[in-house]
Short mmCIF file of N, CA and C in Angstrom, two decimals:
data_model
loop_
_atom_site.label_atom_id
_atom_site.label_comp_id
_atom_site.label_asym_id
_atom_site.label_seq_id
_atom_site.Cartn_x
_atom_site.Cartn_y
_atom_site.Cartn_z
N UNK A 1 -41.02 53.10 -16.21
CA UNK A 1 -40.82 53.82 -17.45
C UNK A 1 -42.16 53.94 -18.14
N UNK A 2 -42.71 55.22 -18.56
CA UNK A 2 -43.86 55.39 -18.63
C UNK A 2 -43.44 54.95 -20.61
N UNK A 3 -44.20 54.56 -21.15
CA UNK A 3 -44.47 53.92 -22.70
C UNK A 3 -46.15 54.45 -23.01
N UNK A 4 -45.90 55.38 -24.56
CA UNK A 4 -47.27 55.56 -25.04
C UNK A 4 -47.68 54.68 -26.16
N UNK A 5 -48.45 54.79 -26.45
CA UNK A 5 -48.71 53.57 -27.94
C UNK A 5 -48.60 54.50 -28.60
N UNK A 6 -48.40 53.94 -30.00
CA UNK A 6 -48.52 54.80 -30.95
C UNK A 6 -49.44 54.34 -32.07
N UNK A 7 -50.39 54.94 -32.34
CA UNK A 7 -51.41 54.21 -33.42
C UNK A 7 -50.93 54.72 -34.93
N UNK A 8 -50.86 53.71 -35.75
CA UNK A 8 -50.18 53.44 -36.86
C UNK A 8 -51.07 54.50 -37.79
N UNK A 9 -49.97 55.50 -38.53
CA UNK A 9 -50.86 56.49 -39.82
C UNK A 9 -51.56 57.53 -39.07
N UNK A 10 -50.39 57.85 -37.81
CA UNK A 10 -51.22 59.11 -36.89
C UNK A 10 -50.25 60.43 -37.79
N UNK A 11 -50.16 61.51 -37.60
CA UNK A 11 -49.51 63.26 -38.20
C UNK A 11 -49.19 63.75 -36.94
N UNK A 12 -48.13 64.13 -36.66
CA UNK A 12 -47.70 64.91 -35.55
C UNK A 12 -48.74 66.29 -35.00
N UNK A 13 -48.43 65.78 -33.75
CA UNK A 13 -49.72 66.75 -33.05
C UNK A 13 -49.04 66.85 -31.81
N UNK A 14 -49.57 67.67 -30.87
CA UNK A 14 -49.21 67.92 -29.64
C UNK A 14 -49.65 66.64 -28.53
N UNK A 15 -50.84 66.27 -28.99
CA UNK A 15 -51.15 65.17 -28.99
C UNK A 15 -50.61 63.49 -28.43
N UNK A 16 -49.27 63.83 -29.28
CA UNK A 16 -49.09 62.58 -29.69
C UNK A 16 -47.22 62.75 -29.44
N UNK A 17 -47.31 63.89 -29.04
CA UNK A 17 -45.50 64.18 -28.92
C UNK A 17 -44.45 64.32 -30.34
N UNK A 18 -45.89 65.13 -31.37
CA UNK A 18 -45.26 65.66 -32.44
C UNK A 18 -44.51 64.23 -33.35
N UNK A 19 -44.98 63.19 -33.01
CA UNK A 19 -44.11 61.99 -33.66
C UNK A 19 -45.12 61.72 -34.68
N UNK A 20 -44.67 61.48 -36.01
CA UNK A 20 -45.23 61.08 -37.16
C UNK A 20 -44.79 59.84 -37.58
N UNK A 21 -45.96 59.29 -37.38
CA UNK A 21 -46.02 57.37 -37.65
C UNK A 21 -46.91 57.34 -38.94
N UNK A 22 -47.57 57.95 -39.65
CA UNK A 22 -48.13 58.11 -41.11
C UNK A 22 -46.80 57.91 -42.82
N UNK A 23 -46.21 58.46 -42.13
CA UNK A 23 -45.16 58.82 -43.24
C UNK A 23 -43.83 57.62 -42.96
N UNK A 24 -44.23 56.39 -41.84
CA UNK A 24 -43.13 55.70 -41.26
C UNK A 24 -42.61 54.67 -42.58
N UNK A 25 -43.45 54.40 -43.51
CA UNK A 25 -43.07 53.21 -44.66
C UNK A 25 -42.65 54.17 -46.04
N UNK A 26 -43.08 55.06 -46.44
CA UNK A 26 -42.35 56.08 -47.13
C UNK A 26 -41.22 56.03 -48.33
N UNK A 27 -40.88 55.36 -49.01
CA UNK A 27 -39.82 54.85 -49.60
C UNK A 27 -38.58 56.22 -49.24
N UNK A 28 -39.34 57.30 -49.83
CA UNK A 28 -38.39 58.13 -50.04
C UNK A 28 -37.81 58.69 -48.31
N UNK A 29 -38.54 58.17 -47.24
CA UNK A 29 -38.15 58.64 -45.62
C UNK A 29 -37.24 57.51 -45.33
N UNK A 30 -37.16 56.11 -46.24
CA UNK A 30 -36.40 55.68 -45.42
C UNK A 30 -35.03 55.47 -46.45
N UNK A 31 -35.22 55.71 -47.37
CA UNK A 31 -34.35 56.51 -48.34
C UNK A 31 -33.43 57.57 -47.74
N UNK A 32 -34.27 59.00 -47.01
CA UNK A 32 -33.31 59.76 -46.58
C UNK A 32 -32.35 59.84 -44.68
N UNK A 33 -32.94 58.20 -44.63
CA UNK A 33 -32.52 57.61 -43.52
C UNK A 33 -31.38 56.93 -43.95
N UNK A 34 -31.35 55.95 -44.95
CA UNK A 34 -30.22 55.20 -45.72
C UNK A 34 -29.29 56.02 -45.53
N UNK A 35 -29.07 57.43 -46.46
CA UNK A 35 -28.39 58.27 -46.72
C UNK A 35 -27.70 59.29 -45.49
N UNK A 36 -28.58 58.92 -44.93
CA UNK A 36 -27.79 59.92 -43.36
C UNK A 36 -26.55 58.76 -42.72
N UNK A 37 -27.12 57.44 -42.09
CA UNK A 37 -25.92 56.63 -41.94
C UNK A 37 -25.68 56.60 -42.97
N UNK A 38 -25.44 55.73 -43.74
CA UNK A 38 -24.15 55.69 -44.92
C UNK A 38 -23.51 56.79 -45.22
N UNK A 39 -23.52 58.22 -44.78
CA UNK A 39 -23.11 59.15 -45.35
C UNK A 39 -22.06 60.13 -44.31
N UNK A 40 -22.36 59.70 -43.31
CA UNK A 40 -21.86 60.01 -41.99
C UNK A 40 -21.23 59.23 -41.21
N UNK A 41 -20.13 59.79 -40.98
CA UNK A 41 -18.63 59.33 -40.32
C UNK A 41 -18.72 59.05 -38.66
N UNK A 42 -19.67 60.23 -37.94
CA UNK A 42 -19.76 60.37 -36.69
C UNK A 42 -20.92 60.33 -36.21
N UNK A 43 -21.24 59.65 -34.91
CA UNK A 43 -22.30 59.52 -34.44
C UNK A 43 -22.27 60.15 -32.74
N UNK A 44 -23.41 60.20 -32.13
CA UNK A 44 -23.26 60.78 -31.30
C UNK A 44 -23.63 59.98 -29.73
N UNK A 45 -23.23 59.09 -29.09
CA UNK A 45 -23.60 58.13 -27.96
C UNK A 45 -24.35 58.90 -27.28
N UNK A 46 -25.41 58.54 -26.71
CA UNK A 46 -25.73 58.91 -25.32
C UNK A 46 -26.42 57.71 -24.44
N UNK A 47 -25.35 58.10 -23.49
CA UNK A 47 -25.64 57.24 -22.00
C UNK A 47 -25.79 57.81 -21.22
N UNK A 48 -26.15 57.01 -20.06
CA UNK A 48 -26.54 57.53 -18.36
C UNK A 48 -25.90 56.64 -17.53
N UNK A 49 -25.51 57.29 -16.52
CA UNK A 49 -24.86 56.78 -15.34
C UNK A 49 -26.32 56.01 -14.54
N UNK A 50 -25.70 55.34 -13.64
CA UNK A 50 -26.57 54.76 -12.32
C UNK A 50 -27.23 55.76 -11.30
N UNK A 51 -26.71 57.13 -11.66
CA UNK A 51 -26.85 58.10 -11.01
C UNK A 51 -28.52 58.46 -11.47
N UNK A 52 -28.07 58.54 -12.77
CA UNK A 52 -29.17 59.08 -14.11
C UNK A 52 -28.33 60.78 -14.33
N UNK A 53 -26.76 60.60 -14.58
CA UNK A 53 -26.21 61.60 -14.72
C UNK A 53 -25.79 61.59 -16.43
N UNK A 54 -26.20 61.78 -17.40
CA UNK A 54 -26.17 61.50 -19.02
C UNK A 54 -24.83 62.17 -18.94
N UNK A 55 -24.44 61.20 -20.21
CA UNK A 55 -22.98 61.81 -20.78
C UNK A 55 -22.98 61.78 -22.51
N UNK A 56 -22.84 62.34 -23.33
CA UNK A 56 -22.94 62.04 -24.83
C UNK A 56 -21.56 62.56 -24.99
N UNK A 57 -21.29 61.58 -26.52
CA UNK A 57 -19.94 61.22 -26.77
C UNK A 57 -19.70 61.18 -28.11
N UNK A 58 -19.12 61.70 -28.95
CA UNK A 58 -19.43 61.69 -30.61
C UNK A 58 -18.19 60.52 -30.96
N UNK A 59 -18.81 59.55 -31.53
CA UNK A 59 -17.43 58.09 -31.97
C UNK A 59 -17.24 58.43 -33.64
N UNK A 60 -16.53 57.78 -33.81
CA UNK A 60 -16.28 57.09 -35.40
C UNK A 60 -17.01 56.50 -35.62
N UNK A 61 -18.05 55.58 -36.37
CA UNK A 61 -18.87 54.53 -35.99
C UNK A 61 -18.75 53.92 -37.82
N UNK A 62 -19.07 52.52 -37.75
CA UNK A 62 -19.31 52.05 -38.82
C UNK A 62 -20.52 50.89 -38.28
N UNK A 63 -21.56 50.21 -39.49
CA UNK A 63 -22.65 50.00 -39.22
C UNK A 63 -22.82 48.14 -40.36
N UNK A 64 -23.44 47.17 -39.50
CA UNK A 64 -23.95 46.46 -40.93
C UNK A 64 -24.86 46.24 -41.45
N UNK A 65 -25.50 45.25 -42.07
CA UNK A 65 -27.16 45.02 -42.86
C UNK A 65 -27.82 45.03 -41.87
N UNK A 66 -27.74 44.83 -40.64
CA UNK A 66 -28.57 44.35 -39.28
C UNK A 66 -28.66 46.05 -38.61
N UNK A 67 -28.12 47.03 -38.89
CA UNK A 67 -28.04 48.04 -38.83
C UNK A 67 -27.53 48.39 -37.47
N UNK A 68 -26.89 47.22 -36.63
CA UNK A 68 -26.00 47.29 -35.66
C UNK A 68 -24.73 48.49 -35.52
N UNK A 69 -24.47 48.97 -34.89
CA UNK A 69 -23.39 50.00 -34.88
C UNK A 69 -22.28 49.91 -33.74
N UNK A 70 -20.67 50.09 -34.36
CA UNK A 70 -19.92 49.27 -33.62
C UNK A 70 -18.97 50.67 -33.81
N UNK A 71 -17.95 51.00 -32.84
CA UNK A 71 -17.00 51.46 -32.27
C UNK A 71 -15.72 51.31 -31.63
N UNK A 72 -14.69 51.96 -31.83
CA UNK A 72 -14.07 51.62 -30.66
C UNK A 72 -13.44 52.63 -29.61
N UNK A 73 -13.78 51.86 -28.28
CA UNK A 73 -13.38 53.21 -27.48
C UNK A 73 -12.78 52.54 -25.93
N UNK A 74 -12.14 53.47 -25.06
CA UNK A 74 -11.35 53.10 -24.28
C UNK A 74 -12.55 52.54 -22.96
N UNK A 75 -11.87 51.17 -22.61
CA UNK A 75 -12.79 50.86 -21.16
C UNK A 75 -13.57 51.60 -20.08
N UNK A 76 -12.06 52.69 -19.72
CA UNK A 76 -12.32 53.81 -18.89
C UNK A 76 -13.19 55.29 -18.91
N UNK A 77 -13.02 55.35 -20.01
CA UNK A 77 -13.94 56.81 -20.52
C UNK A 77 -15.03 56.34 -19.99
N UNK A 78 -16.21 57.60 -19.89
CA UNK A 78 -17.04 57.59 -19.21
C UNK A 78 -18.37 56.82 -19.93
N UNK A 79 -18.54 56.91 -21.37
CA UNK A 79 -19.54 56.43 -21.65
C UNK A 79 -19.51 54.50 -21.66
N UNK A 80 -18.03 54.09 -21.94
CA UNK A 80 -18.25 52.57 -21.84
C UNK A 80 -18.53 52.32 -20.27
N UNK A 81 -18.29 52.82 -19.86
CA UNK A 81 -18.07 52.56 -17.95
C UNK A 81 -20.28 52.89 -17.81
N UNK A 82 -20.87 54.07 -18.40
CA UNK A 82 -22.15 53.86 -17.87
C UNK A 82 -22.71 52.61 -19.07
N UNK A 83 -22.14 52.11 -20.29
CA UNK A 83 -22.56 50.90 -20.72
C UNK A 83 -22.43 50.00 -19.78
N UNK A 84 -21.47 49.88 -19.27
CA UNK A 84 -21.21 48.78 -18.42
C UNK A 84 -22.04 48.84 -16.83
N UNK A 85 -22.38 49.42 -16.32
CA UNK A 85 -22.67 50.02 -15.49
C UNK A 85 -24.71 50.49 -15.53
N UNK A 86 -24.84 50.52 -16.74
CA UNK A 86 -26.29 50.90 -16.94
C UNK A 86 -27.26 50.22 -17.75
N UNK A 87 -26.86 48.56 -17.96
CA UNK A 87 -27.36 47.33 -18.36
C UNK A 87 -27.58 47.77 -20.15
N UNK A 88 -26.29 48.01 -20.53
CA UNK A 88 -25.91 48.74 -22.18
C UNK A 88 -27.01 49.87 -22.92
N UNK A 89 -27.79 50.27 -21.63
CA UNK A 89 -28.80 51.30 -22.29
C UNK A 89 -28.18 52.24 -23.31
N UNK A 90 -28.64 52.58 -24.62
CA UNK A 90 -27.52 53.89 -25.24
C UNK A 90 -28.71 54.00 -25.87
N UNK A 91 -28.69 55.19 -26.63
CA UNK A 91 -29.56 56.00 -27.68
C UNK A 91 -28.30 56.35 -28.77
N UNK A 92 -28.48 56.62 -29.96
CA UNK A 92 -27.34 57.11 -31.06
C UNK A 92 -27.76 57.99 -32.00
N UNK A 93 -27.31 59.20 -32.06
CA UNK A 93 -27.92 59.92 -32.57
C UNK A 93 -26.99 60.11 -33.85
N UNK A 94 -27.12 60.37 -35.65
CA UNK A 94 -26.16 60.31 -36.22
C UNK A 94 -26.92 61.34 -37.55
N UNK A 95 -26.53 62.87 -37.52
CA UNK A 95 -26.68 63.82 -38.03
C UNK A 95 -25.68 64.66 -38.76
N UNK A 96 -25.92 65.70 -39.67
CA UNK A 96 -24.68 66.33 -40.22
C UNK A 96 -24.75 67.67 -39.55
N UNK A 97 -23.53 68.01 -38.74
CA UNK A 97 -23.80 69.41 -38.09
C UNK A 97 -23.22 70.43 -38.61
N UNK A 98 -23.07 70.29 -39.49
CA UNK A 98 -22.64 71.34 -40.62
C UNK A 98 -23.56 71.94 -41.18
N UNK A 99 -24.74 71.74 -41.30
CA UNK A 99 -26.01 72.31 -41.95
C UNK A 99 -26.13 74.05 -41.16
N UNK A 100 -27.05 74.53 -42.11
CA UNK A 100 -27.67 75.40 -41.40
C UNK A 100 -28.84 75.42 -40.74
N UNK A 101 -28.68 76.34 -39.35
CA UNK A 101 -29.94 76.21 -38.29
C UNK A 101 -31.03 76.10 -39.31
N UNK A 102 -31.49 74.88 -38.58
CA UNK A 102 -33.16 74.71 -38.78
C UNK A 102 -33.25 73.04 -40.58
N UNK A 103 -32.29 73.41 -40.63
CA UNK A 103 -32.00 71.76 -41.79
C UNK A 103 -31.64 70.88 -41.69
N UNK A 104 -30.80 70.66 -40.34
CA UNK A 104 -30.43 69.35 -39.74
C UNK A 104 -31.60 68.18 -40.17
N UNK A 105 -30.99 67.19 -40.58
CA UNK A 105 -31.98 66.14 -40.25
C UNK A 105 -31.00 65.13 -39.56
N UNK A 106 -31.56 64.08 -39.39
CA UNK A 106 -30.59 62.88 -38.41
C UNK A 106 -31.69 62.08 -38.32
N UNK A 107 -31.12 60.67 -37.84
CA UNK A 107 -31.48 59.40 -37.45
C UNK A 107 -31.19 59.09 -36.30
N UNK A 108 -32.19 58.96 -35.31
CA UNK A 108 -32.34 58.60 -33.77
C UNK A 108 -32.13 57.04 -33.83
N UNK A 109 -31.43 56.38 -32.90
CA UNK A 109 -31.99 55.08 -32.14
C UNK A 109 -32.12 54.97 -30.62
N UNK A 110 -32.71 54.18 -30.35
CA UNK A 110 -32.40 53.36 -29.17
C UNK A 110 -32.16 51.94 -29.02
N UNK A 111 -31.50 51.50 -27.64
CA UNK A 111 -31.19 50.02 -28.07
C UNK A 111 -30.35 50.01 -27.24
N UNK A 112 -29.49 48.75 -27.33
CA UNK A 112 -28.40 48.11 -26.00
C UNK A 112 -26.94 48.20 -26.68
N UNK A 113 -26.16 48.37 -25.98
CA UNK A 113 -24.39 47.73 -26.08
C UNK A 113 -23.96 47.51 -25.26
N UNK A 114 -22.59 46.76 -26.02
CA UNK A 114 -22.04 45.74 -24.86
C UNK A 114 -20.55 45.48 -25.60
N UNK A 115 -19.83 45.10 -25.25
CA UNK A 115 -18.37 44.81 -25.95
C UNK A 115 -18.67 43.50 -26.59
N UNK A 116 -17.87 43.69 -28.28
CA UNK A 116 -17.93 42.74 -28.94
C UNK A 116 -17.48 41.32 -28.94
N UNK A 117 -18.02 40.43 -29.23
CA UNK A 117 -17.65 39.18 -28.94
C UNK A 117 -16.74 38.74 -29.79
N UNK A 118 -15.82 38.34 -29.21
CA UNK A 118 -14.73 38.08 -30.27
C UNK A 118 -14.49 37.22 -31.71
N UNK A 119 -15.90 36.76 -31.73
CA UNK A 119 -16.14 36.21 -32.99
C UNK A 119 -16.85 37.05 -34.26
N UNK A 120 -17.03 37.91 -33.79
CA UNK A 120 -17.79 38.94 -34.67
C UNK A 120 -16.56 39.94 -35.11
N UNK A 121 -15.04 39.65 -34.50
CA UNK A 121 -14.46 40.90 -34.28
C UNK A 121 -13.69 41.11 -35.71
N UNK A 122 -13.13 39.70 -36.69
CA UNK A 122 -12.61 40.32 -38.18
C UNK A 122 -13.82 40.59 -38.81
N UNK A 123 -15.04 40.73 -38.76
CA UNK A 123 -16.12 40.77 -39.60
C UNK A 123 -16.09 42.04 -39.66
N UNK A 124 -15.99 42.94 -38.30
CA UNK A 124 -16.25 44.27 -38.11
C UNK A 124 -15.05 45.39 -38.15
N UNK A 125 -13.56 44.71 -37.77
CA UNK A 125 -12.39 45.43 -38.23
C UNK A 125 -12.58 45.55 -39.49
N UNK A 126 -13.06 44.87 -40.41
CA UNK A 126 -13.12 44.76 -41.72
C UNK A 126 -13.78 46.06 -41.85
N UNK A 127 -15.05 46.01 -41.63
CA UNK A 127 -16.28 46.84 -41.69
C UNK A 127 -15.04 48.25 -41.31
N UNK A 128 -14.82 48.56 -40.23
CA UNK A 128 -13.76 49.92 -39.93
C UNK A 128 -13.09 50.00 -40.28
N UNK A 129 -12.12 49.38 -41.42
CA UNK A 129 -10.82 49.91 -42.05
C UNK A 129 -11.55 50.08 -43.43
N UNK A 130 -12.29 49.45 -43.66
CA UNK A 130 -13.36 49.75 -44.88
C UNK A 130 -13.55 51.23 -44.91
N UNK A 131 -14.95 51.61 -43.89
CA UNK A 131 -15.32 53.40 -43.63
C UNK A 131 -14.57 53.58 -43.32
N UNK A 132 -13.00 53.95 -42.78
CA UNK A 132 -11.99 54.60 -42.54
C UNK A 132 -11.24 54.94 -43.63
N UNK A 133 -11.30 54.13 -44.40
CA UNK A 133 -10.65 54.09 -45.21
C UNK A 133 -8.74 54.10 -45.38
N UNK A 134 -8.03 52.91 -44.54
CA UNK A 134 -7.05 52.59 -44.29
C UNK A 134 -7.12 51.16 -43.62
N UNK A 135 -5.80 50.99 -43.64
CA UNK A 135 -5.57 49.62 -43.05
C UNK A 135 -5.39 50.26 -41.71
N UNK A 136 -5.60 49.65 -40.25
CA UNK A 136 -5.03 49.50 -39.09
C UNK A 136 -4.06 48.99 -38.67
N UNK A 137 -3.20 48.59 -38.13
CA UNK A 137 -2.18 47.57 -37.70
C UNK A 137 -2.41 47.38 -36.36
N UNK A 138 -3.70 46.65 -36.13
CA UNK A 138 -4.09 46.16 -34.39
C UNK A 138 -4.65 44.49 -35.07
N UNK A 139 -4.69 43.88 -33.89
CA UNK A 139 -5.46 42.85 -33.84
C UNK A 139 -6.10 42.57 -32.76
N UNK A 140 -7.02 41.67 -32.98
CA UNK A 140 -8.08 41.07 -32.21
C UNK A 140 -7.27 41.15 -30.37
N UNK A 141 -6.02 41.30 -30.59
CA UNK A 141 -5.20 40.95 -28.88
C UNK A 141 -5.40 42.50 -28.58
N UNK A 142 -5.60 43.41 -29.45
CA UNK A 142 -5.36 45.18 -29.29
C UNK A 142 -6.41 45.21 -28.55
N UNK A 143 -7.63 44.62 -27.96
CA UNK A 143 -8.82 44.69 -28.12
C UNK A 143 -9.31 44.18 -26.75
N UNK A 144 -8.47 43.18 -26.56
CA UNK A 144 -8.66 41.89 -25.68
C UNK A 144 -7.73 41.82 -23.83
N UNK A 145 -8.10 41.59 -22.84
CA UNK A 145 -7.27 41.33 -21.68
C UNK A 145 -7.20 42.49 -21.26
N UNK A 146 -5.76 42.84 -21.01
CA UNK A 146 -5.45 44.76 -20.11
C UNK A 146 -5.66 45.48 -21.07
N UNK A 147 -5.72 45.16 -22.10
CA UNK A 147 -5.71 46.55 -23.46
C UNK A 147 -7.19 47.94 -22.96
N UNK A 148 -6.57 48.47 -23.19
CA UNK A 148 -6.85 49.89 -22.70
C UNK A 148 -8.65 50.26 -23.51
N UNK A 149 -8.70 49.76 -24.83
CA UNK A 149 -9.51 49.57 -25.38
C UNK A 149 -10.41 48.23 -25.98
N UNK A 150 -11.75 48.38 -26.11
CA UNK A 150 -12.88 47.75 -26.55
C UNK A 150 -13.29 48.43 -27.66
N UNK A 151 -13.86 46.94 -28.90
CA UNK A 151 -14.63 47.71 -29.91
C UNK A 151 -16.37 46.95 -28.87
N UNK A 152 -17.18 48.00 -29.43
CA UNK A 152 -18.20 48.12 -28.71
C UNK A 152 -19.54 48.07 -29.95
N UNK A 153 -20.58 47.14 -29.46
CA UNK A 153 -21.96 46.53 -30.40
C UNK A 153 -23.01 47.15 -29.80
N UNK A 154 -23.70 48.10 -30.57
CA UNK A 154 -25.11 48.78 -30.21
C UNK A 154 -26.10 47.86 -30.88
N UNK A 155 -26.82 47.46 -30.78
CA UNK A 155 -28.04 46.47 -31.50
C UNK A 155 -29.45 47.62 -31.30
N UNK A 156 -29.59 47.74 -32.43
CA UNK A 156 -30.99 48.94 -31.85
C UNK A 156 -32.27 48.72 -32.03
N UNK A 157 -32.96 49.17 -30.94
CA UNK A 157 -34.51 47.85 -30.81
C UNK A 157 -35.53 49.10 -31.37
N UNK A 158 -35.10 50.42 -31.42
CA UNK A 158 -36.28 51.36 -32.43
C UNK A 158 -35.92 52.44 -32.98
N UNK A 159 -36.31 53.45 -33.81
CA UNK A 159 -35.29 54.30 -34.59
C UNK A 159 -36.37 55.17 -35.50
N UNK A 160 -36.11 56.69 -35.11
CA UNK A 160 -36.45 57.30 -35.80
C UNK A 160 -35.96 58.45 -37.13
N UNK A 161 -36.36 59.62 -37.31
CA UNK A 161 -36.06 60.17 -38.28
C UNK A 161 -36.23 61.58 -38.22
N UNK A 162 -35.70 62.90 -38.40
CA UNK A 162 -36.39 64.01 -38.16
C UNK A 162 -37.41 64.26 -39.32
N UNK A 163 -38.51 64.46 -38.71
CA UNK A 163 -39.75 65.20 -39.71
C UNK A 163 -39.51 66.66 -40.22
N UNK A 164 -40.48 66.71 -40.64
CA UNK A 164 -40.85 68.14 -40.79
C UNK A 164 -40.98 69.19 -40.11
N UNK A 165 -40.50 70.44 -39.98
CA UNK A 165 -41.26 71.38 -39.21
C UNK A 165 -42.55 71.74 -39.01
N UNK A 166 -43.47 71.79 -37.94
CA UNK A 166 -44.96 72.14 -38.24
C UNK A 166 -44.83 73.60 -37.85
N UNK A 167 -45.69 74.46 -38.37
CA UNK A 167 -46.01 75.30 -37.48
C UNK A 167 -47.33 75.38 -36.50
N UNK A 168 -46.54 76.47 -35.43
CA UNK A 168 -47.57 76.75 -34.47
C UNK A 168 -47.54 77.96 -33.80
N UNK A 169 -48.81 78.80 -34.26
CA UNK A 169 -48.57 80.57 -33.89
C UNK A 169 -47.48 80.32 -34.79
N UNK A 170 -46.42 81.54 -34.36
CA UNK A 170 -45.57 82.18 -34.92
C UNK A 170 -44.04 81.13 -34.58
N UNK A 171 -44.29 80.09 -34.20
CA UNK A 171 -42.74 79.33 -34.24
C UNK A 171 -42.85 77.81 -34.73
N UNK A 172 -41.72 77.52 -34.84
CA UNK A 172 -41.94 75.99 -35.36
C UNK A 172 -41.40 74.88 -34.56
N UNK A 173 -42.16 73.53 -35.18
CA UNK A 173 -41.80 72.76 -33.90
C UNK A 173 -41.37 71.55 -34.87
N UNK A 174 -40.23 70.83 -34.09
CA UNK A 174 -39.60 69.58 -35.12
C UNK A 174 -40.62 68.76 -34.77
N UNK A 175 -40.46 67.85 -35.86
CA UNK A 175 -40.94 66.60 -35.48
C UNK A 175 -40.45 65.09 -35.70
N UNK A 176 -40.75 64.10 -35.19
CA UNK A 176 -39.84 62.98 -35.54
C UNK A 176 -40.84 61.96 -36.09
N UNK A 177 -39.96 61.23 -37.62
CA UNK A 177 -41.04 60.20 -38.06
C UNK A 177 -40.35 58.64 -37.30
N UNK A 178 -41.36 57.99 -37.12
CA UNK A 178 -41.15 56.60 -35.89
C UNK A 178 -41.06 55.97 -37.39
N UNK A 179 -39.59 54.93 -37.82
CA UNK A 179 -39.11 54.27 -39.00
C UNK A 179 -39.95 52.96 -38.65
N UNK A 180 -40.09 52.06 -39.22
CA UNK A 180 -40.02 50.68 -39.10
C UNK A 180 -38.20 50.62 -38.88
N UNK A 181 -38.01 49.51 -38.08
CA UNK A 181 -36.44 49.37 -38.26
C UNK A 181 -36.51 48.04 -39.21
N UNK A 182 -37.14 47.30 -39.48
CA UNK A 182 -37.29 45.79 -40.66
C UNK A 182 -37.41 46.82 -42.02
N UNK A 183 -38.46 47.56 -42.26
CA UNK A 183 -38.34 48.04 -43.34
C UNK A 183 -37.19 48.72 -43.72
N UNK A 184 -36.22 49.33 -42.47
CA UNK A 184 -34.95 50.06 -42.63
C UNK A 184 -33.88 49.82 -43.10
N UNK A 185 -34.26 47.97 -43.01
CA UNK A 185 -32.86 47.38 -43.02
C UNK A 185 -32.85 46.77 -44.41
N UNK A 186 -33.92 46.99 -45.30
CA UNK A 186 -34.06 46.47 -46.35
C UNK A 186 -33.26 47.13 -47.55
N UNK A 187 -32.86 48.43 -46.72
CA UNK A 187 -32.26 49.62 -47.87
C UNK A 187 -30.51 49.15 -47.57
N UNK A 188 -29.99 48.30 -46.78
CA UNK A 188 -29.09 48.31 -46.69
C UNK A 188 -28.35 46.86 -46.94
#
């Protein structure tokens, strides 16, 4: 897996893969990072098979101070099967697609999942009937043994932000600001 550095207080360039690490501490960038999760219901999985055949998957998702992101979804579907299957690699992408072309913004991660450990599991039903806003009538057994479904723990090890448009000639090119994820978690 090829990895570039990124030197801290660089401006998106072609350079550099258009990623803006200058603007990464920002109050007001990680401000309009706060506001994208907390504000948004759906997120968007993406995994890969063993193949390296990607599948993306839009969940329900709810999130905590650790900025962990948890779900629940069936064993069999395809994206828990390449979690399971692709040593919990996922990326999460969590945007409003209702905007109009070209205003989208969103919050990238990357990072691991894995099915929740059952000690974490009233902490986080809590957390989902909370953003759902209803009670459930499952328990921890709904979850557990043959049950058809898993709630599922993304832990995310980096995370960005959409930038600005630059231009170049006559078209424009996105760009992404690289967050601190410690400074990220301070807003929450």
């Amino acid at each position: 897996m090829c990895m570039t550095n990124i030197i801290l207080g660089e401006l998106p360039s072609v350079e550099n893969g258009w990623l803006n690490t200058f603007d990464s501490s920002k109050p007001e960038v990680l401000e309009e990072a706060y506001k994208i999760i907390s504000n948004i219901l759906y997120c968007t999985l993406s995994t890969c098979s063993q193949e390296g055949l990607p599948w993306a998957s839009p969940v329900f998702f709810v999130y905590d101070n650790d900025l962990n992101v948890y779900w629940s979804s069936a064993v069999v579907s395809q994206h828990s099967q390449n979690i399971y299957n692709n040593c919990g690699r996922v990326a999460v992408a969590i945007y409003d697609s209702s905007v109009l072309e070209g205003t989208c913004g969103g919050v990238y991660f990357s990072g691991t999942a894995s099915e929740l450990h059952a000690d974490d599991f009233e902490r986080v039903f809590e957390l989902m009937q909370q953003r759902a806003g209803k009670q459930f009538n499952r328990t921890l057994k709904d979850y557990q043994g043959d049950s058809p479904r898993r709630i599922y723990q993304f832990k995310p090890n980096q995370v960005w932000i959409t930038g600005s448009r630059v231009a170049v000639g006559n078209q424009l090119v996105d760009t992404k600001i690289k967050l601190n994820l410690f400074e990220l978690k301070t807003f929450f």
